[in-house]
PDB file of C-alpha atoms in Angstrom:
ATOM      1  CA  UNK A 143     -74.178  20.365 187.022  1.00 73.00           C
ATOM      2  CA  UNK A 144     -73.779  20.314 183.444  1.00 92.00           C
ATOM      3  CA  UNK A 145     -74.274  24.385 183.336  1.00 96.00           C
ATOM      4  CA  UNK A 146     -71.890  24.667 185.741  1.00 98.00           C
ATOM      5  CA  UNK A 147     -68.828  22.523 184.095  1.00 97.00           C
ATOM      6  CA  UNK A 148     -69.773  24.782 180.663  1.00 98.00           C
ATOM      7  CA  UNK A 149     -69.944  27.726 182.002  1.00 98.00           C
ATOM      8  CA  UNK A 150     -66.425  27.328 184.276  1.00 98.00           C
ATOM      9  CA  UNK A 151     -64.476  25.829 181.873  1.00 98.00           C
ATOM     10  CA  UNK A 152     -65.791  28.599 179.034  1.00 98.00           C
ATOM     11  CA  UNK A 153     -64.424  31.257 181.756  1.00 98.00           C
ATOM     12  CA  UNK A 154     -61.202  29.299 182.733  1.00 98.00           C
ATOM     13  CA  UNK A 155     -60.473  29.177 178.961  1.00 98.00           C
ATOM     14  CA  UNK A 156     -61.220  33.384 178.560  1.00 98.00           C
ATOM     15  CA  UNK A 157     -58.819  33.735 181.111  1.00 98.00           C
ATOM     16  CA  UNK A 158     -55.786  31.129 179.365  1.00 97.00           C
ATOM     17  CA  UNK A 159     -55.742  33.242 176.547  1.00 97.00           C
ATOM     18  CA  UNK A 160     -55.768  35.843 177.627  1.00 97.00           C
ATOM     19  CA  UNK A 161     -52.233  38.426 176.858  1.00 96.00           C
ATOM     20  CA  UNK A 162     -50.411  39.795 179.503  1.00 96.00           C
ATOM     21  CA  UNK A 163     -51.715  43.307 178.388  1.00 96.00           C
ATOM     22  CA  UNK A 164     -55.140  42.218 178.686  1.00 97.00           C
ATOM     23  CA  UNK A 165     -54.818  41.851 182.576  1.00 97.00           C
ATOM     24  CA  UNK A 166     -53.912  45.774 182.395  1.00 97.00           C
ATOM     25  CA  UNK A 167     -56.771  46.628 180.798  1.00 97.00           C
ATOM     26  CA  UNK A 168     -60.166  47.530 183.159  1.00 97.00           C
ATOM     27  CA  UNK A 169     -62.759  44.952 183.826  1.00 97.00           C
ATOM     28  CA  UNK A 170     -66.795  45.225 183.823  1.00 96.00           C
ATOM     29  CA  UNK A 171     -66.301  45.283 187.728  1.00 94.00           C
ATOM     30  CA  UNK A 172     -65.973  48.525 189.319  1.00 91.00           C
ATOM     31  CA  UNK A 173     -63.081  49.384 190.509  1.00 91.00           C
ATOM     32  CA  UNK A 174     -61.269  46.937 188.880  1.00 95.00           C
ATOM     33  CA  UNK A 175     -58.836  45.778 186.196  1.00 97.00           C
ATOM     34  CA  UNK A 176     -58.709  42.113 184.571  1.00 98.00           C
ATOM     35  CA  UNK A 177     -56.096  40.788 187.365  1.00 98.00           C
ATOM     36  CA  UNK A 178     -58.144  41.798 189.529  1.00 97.00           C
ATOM     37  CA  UNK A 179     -60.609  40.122 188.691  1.00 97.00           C
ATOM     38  CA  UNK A 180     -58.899  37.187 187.914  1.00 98.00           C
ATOM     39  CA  UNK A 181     -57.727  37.033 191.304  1.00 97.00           C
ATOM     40  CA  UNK A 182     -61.242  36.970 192.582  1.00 97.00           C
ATOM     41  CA  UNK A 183     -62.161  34.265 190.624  1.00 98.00           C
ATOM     42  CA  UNK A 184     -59.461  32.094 192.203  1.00 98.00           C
ATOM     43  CA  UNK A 185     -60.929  33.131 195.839  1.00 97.00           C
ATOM     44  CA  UNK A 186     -64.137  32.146 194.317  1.00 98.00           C
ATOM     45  CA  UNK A 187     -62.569  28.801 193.193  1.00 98.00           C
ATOM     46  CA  UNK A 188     -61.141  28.687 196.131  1.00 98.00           C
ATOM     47  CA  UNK A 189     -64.992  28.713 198.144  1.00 98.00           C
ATOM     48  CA  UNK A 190     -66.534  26.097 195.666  1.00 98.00           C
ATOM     49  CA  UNK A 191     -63.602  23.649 196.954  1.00 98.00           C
ATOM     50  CA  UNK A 192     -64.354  24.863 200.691  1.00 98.00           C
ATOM     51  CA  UNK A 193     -68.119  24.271 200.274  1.00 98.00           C
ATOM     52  CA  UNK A 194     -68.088  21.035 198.633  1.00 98.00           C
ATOM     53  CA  UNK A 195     -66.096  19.741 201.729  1.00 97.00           C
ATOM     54  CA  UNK A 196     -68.270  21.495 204.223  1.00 97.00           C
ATOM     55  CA  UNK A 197     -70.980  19.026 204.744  1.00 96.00           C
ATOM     56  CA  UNK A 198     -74.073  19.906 206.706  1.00 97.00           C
ATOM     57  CA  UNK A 199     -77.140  18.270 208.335  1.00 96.00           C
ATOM     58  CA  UNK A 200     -79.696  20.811 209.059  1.00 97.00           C
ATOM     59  CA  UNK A 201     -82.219  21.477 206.005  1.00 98.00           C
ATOM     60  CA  UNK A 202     -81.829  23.395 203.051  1.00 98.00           C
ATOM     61  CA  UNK A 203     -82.197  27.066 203.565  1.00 98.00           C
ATOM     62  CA  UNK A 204     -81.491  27.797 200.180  1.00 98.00           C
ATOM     63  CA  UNK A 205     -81.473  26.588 196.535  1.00 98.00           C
ATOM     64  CA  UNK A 206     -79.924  28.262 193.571  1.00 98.00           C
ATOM     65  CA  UNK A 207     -82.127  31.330 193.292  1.00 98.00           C
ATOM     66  CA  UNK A 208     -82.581  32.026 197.092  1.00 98.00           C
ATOM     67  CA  UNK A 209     -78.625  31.707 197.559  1.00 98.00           C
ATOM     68  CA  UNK A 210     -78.325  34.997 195.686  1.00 97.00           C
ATOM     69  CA  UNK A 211     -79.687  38.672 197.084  1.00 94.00           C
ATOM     70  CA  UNK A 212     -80.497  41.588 195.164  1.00 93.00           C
ATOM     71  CA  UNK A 213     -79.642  44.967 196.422  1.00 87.00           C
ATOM     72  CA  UNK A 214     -80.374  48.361 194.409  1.00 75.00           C
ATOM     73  CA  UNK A 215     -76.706  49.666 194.984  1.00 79.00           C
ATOM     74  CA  UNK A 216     -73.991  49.163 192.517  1.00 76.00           C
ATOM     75  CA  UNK A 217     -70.453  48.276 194.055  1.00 74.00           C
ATOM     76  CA  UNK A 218     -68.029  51.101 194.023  1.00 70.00           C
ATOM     77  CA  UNK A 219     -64.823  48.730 194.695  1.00 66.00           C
ATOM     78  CA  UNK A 220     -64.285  51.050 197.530  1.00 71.00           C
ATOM     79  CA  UNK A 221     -65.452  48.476 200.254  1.00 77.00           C
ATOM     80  CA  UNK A 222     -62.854  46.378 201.815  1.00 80.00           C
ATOM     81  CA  UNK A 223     -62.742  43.107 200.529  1.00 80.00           C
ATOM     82  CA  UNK A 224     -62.504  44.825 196.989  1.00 81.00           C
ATOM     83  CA  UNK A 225     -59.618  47.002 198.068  1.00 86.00           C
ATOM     84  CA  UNK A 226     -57.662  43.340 199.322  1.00 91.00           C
ATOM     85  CA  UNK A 227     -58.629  42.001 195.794  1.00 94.00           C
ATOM     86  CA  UNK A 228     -56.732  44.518 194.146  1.00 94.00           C
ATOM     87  CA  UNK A 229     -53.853  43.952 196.506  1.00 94.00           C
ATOM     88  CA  UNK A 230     -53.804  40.353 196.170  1.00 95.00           C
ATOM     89  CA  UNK A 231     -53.635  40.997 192.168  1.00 96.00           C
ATOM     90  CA  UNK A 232     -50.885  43.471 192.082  1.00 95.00           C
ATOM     91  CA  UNK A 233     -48.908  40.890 194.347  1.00 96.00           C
ATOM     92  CA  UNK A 234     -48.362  38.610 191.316  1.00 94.00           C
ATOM     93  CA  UNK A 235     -45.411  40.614 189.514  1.00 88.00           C
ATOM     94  CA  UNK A 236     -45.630  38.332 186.946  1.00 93.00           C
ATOM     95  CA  UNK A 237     -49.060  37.669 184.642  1.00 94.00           C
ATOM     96  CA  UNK A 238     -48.603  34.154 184.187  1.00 95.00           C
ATOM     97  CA  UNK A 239     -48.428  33.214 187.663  1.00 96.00           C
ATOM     98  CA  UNK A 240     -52.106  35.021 187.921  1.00 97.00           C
ATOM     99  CA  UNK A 241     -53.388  32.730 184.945  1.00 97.00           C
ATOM    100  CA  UNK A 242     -51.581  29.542 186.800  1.00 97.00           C
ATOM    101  CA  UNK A 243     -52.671  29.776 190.240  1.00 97.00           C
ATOM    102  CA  UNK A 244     -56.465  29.924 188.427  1.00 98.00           C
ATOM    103  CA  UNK A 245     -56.001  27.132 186.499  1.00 97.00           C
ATOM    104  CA  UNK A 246     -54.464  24.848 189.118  1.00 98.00           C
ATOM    105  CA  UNK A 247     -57.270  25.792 191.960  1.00 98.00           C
ATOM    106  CA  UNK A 248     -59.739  26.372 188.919  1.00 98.00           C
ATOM    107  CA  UNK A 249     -58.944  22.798 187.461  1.00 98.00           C
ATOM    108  CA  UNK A 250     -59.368  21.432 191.077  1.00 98.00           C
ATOM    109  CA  UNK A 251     -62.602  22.791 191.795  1.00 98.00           C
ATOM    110  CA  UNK A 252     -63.839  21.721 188.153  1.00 98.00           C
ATOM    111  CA  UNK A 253     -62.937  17.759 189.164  1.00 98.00           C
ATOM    112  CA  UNK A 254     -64.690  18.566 192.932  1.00 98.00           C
ATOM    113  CA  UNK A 255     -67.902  19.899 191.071  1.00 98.00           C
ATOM    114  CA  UNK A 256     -68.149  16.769 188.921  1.00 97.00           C
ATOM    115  CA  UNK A 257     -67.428  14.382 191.539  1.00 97.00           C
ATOM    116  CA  UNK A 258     -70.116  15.925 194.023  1.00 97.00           C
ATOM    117  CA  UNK A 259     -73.020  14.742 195.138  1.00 97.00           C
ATOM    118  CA  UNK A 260     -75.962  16.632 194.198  1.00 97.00           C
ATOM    119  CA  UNK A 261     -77.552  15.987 196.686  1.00 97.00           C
ATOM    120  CA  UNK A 262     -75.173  16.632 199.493  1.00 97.00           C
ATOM    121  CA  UNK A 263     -76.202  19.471 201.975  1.00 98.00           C
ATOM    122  CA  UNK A 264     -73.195  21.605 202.328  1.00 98.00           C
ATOM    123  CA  UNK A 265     -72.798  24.891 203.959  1.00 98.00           C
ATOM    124  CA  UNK A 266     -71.662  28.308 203.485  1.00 97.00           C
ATOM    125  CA  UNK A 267     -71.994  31.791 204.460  1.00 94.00           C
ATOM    126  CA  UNK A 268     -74.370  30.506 207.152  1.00 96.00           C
ATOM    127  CA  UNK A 269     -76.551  28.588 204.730  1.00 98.00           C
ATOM    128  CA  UNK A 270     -77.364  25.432 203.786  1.00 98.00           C
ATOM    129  CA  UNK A 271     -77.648  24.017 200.328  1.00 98.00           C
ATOM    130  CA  UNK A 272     -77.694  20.826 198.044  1.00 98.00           C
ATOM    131  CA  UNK A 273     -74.053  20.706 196.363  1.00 98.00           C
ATOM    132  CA  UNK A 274     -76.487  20.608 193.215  1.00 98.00           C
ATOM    133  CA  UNK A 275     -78.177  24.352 194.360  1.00 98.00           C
ATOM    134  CA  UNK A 276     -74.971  25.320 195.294  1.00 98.00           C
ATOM    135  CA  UNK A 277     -73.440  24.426 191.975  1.00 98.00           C
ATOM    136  CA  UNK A 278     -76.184  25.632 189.629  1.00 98.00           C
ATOM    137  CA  UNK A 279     -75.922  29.323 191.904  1.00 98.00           C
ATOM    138  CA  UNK A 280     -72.715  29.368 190.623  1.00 98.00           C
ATOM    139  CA  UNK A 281     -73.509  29.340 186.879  1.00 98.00           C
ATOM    140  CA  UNK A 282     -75.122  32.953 187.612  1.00 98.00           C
ATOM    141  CA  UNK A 283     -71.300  33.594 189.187  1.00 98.00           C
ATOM    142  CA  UNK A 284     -69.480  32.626 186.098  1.00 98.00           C
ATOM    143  CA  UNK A 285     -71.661  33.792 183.446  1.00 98.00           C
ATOM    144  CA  UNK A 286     -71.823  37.613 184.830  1.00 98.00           C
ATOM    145  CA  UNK A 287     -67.758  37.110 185.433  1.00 98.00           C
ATOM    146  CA  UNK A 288     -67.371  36.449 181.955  1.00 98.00           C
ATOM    147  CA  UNK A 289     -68.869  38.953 180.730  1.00 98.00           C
ATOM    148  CA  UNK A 290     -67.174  41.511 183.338  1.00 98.00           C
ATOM    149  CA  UNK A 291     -63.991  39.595 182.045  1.00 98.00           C
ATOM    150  CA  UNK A 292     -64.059  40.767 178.366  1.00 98.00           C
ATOM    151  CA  UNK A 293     -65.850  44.174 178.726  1.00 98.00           C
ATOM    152  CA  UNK A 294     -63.413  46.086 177.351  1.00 97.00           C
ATOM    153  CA  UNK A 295     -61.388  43.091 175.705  1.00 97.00           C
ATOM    154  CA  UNK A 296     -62.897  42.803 171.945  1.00 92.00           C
ATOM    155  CA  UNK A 297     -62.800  39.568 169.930  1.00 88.00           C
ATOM    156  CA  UNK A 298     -62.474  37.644 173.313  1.00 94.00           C
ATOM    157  CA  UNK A 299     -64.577  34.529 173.218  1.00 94.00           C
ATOM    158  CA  UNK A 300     -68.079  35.546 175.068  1.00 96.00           C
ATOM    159  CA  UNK A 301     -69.557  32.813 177.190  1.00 98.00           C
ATOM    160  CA  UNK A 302     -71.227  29.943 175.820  1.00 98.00           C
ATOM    161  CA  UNK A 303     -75.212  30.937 174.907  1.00 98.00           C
ATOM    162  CA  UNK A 304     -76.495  28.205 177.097  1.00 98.00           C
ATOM    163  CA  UNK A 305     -74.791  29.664 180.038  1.00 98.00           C
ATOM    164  CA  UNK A 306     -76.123  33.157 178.847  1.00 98.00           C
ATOM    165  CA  UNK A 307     -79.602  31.508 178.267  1.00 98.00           C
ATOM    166  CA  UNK A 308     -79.910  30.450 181.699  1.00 98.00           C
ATOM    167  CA  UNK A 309     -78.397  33.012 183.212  1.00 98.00           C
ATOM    168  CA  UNK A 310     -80.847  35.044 182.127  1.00 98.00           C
ATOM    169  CA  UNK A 311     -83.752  32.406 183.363  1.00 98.00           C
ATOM    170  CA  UNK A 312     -82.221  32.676 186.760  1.00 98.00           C
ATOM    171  CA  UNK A 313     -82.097  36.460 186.727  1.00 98.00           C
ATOM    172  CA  UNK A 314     -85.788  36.739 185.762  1.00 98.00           C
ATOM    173  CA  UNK A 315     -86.515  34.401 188.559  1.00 98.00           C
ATOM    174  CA  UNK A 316     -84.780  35.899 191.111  1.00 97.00           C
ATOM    175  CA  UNK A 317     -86.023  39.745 190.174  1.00 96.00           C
ATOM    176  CA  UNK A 318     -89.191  38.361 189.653  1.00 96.00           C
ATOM    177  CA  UNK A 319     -89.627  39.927 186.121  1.00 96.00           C
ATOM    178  CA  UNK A 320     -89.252  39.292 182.586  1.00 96.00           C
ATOM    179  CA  UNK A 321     -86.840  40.960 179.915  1.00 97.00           C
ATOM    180  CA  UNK A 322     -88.058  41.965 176.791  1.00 97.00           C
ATOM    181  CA  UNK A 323     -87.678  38.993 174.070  1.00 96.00           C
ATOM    182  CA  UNK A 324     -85.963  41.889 172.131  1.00 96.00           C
ATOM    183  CA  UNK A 325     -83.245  41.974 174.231  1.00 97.00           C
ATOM    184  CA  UNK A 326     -80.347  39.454 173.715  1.00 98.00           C
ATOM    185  CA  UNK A 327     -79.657  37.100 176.413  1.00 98.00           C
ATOM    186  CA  UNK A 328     -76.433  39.170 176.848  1.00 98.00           C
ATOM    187  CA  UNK A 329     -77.767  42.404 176.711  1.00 98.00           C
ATOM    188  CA  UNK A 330     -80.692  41.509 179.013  1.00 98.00           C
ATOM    189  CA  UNK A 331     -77.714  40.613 181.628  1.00 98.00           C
ATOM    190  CA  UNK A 332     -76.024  43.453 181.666  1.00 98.00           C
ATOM    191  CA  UNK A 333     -78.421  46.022 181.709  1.00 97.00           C
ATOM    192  CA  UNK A 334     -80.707  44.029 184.473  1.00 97.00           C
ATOM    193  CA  UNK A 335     -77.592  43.812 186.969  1.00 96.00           C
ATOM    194  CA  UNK A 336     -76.613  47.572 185.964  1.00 95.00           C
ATOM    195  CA  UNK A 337     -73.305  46.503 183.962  1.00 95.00           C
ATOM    196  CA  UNK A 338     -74.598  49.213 181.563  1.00 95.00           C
ATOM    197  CA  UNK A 339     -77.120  51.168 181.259  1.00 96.00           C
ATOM    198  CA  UNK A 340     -80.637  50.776 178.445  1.00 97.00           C
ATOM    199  CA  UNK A 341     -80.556  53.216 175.654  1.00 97.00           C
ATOM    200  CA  UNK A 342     -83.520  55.093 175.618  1.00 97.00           C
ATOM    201  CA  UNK A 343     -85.006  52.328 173.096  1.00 96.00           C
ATOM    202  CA  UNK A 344     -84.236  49.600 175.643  1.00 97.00           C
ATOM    203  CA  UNK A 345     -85.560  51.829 178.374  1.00 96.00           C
ATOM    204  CA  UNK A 346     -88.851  52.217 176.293  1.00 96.00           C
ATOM    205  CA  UNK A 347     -89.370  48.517 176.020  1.00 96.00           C
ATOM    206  CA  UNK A 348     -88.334  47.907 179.266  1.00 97.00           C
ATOM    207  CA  UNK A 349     -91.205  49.822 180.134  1.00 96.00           C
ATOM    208  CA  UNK A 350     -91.971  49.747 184.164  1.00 94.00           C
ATOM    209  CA  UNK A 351     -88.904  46.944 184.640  1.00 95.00           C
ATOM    210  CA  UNK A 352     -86.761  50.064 184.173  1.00 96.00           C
ATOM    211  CA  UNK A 353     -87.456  51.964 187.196  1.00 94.00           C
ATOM    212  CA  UNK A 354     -86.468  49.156 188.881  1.00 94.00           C
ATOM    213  CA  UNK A 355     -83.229  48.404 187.418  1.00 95.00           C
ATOM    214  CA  UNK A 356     -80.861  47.671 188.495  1.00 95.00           C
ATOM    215  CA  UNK A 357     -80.609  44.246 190.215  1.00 95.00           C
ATOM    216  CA  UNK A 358     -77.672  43.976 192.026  1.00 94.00           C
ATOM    217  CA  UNK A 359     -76.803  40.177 192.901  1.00 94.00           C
ATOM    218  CA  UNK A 360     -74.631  39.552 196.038  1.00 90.00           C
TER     219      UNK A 360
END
């Protein structure tokens, strides 16, 4: 829970200081520039709200590792959902009212998260959870967003190195694999979920974990 709170208010924070310019400018997602991506992180704020209010019976089906799957395809930001992000974003003529509408649902899902039970079942996307799991998937959510957020944005504040350490442990987890200790926590992220791509150094001491690169969390 703790992760979480870091990690969201470390991305919420990117995002307020952001300049108007900077929203112009193109993201680490595919496809799309900083509003955009902006804008999906309110829809995402937007879900943790949904899902903490969502409660379920049944049994967990998932926990914090199993809540994410790995595909070997890279988004092109040509699939639909995508294409109604970008619309969404371009619908808020002015920048600030972007960076408001996150901070007001951001701020609300931030008090929701701490109030939560962990161990509430909730649901979503046909699964079931503990609000804990469900909270401690999302670090993996911010972390990645954060660093998609200030790609191309130098001297922006990079996320905290606990949420990068983590991060990290999760993605080794769920690919069932290990980066090499050479790599920076950072570094290890985006070249393991194909936000850019080894040098041949990297490739060398990635040894066989490169052919399998990359993994793609959805």
């Amino acid at each position: 829970m703790d992760h979480f709170a870091r990690s969201w208010t470390a991305l919420r924070t990117a995002v307020a200081e952001l300049q108007d310019e900077d929203l112009a400018q193109p993201s680490g997602c595919t496809g799309w520039l900083v509003r955009d991506l902006v804008c999906h992180l309110i829809i995402d704020a937007q879900d943790v709200l949904i899902t903490l209010v969502t409660p379920a019976e049944a049994e967990p089906t998932r926990d914090a590792l199993t809540y994410w799957e790995v595909a070997t395809t890279p988004p092109t930001g040509d699939d639909p959902l995508g294409a109604l992000i970008v619309r969404l974003a371009a619908a808020y003529e002015e920048p600030w009212l972007l960076k408001f509408h996150l901070d007001d649902v951001g701020s609300a899902a931030g008090r929701a998260a701490e109030l939560a039970d962990p161990g509430l079942r909730v649901g979503t996307k046909d699964e079931v959870l503990t609000a804990g799991n469900y909270l401690s998937a999302y670090v993996l959510e911010w972390t990645l967003h954060h660093l998609d957020l200030i790609a191309h944005l130098p001297g922006a504040a990079a996320p905290p190195a606990e949420s990068l350490a983590r991060s990290r442990e999760m993605l080794e987890k769920i690919a069932g694999t290990s980066f090499p200790t050479s790599l920076s926590d950072q570094d290890a992220l985006l070249i393991g979920t194909g936000r850019r791509a080894p040098t041949d150094a990297e490739r060398a001491e990635l040894g066989e974990v490169a052919i399998r690169l990359p993994f793609v969390l959805r």
